[in-house]
Short mmCIF file of C-alpha atoms in Angstrom, two decimals:
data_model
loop_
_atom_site.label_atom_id
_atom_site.label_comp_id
_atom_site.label_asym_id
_atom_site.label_seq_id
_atom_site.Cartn_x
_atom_site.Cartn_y
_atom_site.Cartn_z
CA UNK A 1 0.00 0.00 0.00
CA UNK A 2 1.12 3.49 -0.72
CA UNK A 3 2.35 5.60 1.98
CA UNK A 4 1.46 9.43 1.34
CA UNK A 5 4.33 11.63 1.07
CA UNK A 6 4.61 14.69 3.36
CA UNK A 7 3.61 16.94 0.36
CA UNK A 8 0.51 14.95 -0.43
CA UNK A 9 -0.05 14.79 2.98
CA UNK A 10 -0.05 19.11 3.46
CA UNK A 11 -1.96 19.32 0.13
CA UNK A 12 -5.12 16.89 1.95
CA UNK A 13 -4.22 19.17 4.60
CA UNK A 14 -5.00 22.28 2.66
CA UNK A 15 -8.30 20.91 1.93
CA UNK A 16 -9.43 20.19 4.88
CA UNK A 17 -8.49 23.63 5.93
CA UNK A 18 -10.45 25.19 2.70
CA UNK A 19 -13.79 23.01 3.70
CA UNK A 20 -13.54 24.32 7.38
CA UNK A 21 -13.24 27.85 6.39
CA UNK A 22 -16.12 27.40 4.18
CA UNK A 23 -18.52 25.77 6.80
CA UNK A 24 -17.41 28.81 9.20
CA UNK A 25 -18.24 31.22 6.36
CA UNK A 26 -21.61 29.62 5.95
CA UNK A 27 -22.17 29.35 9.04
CA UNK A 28 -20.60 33.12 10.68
CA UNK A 29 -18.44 31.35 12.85
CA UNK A 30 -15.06 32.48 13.64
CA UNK A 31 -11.92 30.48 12.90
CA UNK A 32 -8.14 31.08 13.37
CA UNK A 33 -4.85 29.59 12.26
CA UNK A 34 -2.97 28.13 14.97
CA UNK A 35 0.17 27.14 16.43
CA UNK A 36 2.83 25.69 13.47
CA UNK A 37 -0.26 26.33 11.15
CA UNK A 38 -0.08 29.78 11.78
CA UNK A 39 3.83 30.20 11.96
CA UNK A 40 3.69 28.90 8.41
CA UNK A 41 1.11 31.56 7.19
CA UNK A 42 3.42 34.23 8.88
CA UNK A 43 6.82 32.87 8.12
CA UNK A 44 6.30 30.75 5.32
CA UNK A 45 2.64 32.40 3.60
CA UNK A 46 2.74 28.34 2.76
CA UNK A 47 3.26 24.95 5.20
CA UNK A 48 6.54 24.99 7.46
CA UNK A 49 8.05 23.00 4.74
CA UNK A 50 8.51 19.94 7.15
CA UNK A 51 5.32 20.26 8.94
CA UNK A 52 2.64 16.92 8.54
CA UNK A 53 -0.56 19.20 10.56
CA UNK A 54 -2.94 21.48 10.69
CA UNK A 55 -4.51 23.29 14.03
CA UNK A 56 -6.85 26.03 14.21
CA UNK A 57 -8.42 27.82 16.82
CA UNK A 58 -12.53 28.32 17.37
CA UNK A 59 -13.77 30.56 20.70
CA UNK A 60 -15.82 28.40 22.46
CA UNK A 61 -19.17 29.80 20.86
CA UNK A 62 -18.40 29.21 17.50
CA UNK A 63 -16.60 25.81 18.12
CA UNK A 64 -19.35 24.93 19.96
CA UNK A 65 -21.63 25.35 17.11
CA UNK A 66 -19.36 23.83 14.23
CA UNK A 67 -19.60 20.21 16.72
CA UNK A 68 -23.83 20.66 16.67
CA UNK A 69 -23.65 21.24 13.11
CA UNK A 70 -20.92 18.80 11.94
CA UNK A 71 -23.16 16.13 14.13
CA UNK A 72 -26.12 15.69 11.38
CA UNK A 73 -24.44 18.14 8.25
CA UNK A 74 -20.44 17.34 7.72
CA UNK A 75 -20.04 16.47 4.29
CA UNK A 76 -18.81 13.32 2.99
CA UNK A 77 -16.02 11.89 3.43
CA UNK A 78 -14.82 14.30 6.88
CA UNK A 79 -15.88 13.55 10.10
CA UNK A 80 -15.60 15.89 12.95
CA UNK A 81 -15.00 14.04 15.47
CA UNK A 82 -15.11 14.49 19.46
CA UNK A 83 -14.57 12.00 22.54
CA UNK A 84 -18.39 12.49 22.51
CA UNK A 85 -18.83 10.87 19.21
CA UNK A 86 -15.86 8.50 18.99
CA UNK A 87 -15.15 6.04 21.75
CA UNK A 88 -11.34 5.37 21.47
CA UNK A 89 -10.82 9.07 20.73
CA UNK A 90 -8.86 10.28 24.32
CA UNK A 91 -8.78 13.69 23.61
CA UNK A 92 -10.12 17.13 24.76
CA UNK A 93 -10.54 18.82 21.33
CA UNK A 94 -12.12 18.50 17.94
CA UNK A 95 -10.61 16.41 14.95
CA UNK A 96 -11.60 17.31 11.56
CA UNK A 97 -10.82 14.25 9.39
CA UNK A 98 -11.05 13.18 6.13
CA UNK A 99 -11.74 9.95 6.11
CA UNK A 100 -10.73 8.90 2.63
CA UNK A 101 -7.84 7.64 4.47
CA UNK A 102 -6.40 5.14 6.70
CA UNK A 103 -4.13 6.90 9.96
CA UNK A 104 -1.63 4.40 11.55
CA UNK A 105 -0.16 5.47 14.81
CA UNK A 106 3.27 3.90 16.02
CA UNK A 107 1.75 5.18 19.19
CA UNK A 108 -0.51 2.02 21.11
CA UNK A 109 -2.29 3.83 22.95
CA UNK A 110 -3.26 6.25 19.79
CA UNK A 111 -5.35 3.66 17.46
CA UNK A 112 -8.59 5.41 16.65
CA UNK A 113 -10.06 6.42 13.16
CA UNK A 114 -8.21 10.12 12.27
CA UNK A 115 -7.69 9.84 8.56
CA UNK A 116 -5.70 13.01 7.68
CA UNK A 117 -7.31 15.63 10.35
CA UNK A 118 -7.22 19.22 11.34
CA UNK A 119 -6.88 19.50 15.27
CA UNK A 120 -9.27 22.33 16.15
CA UNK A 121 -8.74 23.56 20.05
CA UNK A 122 -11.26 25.56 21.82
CA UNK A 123 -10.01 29.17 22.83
CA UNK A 124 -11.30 29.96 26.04
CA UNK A 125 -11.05 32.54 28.61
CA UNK A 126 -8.28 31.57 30.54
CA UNK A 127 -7.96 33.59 34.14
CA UNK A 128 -6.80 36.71 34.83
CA UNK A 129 -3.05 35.84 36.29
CA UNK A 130 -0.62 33.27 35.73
CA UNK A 131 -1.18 32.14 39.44
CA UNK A 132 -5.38 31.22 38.20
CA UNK A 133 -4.07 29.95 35.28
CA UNK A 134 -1.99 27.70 36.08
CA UNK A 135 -4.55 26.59 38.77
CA UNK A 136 -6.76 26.13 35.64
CA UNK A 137 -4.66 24.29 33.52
CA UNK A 138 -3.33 21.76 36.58
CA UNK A 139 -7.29 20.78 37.16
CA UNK A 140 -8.16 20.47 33.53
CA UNK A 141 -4.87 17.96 32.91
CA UNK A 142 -5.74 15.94 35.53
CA UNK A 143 -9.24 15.67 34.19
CA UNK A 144 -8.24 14.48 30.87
CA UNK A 145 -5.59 12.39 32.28
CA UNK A 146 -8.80 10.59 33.48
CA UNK A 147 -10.21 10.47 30.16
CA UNK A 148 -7.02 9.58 28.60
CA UNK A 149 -6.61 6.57 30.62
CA UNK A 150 -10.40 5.20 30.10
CA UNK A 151 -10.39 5.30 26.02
CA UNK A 152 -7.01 5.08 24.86
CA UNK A 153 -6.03 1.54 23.89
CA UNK A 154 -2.94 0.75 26.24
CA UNK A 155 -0.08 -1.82 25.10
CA UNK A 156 -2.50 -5.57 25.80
CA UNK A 157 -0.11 -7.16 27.90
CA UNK A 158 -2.50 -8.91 30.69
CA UNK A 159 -1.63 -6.42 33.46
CA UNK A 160 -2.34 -3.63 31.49
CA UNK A 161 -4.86 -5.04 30.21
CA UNK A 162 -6.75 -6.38 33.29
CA UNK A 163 -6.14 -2.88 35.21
CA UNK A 164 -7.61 -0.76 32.44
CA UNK A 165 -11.05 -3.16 32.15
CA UNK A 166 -11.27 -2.61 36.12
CA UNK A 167 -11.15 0.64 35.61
CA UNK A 168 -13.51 0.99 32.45
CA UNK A 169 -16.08 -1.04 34.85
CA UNK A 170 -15.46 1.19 37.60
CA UNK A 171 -16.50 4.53 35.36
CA UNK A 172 -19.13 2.35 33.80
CA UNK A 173 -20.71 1.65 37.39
CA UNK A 174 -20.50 5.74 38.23
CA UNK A 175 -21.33 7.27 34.75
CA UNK A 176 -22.68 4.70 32.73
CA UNK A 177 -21.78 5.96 28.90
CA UNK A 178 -21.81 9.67 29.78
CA UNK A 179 -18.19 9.57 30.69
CA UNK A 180 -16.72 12.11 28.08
CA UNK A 181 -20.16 14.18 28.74
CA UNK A 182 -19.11 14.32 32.34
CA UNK A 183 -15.38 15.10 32.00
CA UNK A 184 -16.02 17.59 29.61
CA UNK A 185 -18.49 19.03 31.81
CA UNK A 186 -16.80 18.81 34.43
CA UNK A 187 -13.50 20.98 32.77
CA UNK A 188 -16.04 24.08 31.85
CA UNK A 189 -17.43 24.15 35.34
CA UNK A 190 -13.80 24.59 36.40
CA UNK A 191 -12.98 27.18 33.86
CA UNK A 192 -16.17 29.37 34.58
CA UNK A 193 -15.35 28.71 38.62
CA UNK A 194 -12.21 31.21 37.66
CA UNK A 195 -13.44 33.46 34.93
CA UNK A 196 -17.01 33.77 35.20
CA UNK A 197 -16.50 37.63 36.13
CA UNK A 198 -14.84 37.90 32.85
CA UNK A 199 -11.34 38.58 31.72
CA UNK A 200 -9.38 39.83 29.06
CA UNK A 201 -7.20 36.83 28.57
CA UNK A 202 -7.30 33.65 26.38
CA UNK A 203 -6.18 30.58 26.39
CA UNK A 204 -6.68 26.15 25.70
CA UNK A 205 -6.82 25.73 29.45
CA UNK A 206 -9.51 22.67 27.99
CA UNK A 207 -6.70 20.78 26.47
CA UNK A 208 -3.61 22.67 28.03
CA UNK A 209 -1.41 22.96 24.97
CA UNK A 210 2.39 22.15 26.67
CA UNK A 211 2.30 24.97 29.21
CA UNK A 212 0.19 28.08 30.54
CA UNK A 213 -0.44 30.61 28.00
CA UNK A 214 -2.27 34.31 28.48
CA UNK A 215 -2.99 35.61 25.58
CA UNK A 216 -5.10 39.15 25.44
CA UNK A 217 -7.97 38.70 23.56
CA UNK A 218 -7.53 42.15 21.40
CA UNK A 219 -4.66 39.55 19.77
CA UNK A 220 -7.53 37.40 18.18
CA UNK A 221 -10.51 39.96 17.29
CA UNK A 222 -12.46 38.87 14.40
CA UNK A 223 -9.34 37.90 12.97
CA UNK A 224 -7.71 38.95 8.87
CA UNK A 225 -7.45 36.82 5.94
CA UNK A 226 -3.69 35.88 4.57
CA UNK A 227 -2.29 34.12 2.21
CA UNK A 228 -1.54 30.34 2.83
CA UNK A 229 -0.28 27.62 -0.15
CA UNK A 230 -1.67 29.92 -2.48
CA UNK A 231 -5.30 30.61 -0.69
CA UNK A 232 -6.96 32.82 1.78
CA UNK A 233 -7.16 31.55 5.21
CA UNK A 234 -8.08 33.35 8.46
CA UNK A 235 -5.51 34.59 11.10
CA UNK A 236 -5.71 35.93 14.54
CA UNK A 237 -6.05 40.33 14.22
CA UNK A 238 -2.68 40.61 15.71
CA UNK A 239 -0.17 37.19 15.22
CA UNK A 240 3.27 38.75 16.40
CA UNK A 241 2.53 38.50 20.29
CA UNK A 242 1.01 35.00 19.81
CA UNK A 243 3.82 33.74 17.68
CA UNK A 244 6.18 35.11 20.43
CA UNK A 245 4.34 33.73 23.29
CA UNK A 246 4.50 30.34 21.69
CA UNK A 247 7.90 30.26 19.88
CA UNK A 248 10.27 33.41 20.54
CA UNK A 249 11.85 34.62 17.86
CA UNK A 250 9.62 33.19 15.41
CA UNK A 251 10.92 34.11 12.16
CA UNK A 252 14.32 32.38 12.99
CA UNK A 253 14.26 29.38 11.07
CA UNK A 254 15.10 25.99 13.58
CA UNK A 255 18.92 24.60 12.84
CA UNK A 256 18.96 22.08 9.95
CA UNK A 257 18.97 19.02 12.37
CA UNK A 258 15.28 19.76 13.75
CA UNK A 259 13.35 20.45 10.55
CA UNK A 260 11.53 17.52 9.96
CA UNK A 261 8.05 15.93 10.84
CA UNK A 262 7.06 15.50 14.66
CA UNK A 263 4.10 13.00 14.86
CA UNK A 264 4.72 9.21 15.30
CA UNK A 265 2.08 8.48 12.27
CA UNK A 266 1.52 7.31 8.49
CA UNK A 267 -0.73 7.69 6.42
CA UNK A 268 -2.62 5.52 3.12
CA UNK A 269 -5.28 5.82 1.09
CA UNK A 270 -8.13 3.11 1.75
CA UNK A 271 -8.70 0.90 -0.39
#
């Protein structure tokens, strides 16, 4: 079977990104390029050259609404998919995937239908310090640590096996199959318990994104189209701060030795 290329691979990529921005424009929902995604609209106007992903950002409204609407409308062949919607998918965050094709983790625990997928994280407001935040972003780790643990598919030797069934039965007995419903609950309660008199900060404290981030909300706004691989794609009002929140001196390209793919997966057409 053929194994896609990285360029194939950004080009599916591409069109997954196209779709979304047309269901958001359809729809009036808000979207923004995120993390390497956006770096390579800044830096690049294209892909990081070595990158195999695609994130974007949604504020909690509109990402809300994309799930509802993606549950009975997401055209053929994509699938947005949620821990809600797809049992042996562990985590806290949206996965827009095309499902034309086959994703094979080298990761165990990571066996779940993806196809080639756009992560979409859900920007919410995130505390007013760093002290609240990283309050915040302990609680909601821990949380999907929980999750993590229940539907990912651990190596099947017969301890690991036999302690992950006790544990299945044991959520099974206190949540029946409302599990992810509860977690996920659970993880907003905890995020309005430290925002709910508002602030002017953002953040993923929902799926904490490898450390506590503030990030002023006049950064996003409703956001400006730029050029990407040739197309028009949305990006946050003001990238520079983010960029340098996340990655320093972004425009500095890595040394030679680190530019290549980071994710542990391949990728083939079905059959």
């Amino acid at each position: 079977m053929h194994k896609l290329t990285l360029s194939e691979i950004q080009e599916i990529e591409l069109d997954n990104l196209l779709t979304i921005d047309r269901l958001c424009q359809k729809l009036g929902l808000v979207y923004y390029l995120a993390y390497g995604t956006l770096l390579g609209a800044v830096r690049h106007q294209d892909f990081i050259p070595w990158d195999d992903d695609t994130d974007i950002w949604m504020p909690r409204r509109d990402y809300e609404q994309l799930i509802r609407y993606c549950e009975q409308n997401c055209p053929a062949p994509y699938k947005l998919c949620t821990r809600k919607n797809s049992r042996d998918f562990p985590y806290g965050l949206a996965r827009f995937s095309n499902l034309d094709y086959e994703f094979v983790s080298t990761n165990p625990a990571e066996q779940f239908a993806a196809g080639v997928f756009t992560d979409i994280y859900p920007l919410d407001e995130n505390g007013a310090s760093y002290p609240v935040a990283r309050w915040l972003y302990r609680r909601c780790k821990w949380a999907n640590i929980a999750y993590y643990a229940y539907a990912a598919n651990w190596p099947r030797n017969f301890a690991s096996k036999a302690a992950q069934r006790l544990y299945q039965g044991a959520i099974h007995c206190l949540f029946g199959d409302q599990f992810a419903q509860a977690v996920d609950g659970k993880i907003q309660r905890m995020i309005f318990s430290k925002t709910k008199n508002g602030c002017q900060h953002v953040g993923v404290p929902a799926w904490p994104d490898g450390g506590v981030h503030l990030l002023k909300k006049e950064y996003f706004g409703a956001g400006q189209y730029a050029d990407f691989a040739g197309c028009s794609l949305r990006i946050p009002a003001k990238p520079g701060p983010i960029l340098r929140e996340y990655y320093g001196d972004y425009q500095e390209l890595p040394p030679a030795w680190a530019r290549y793919p980071h994710h542990d997966y391949k990728i083939y057409p079905k059959a």
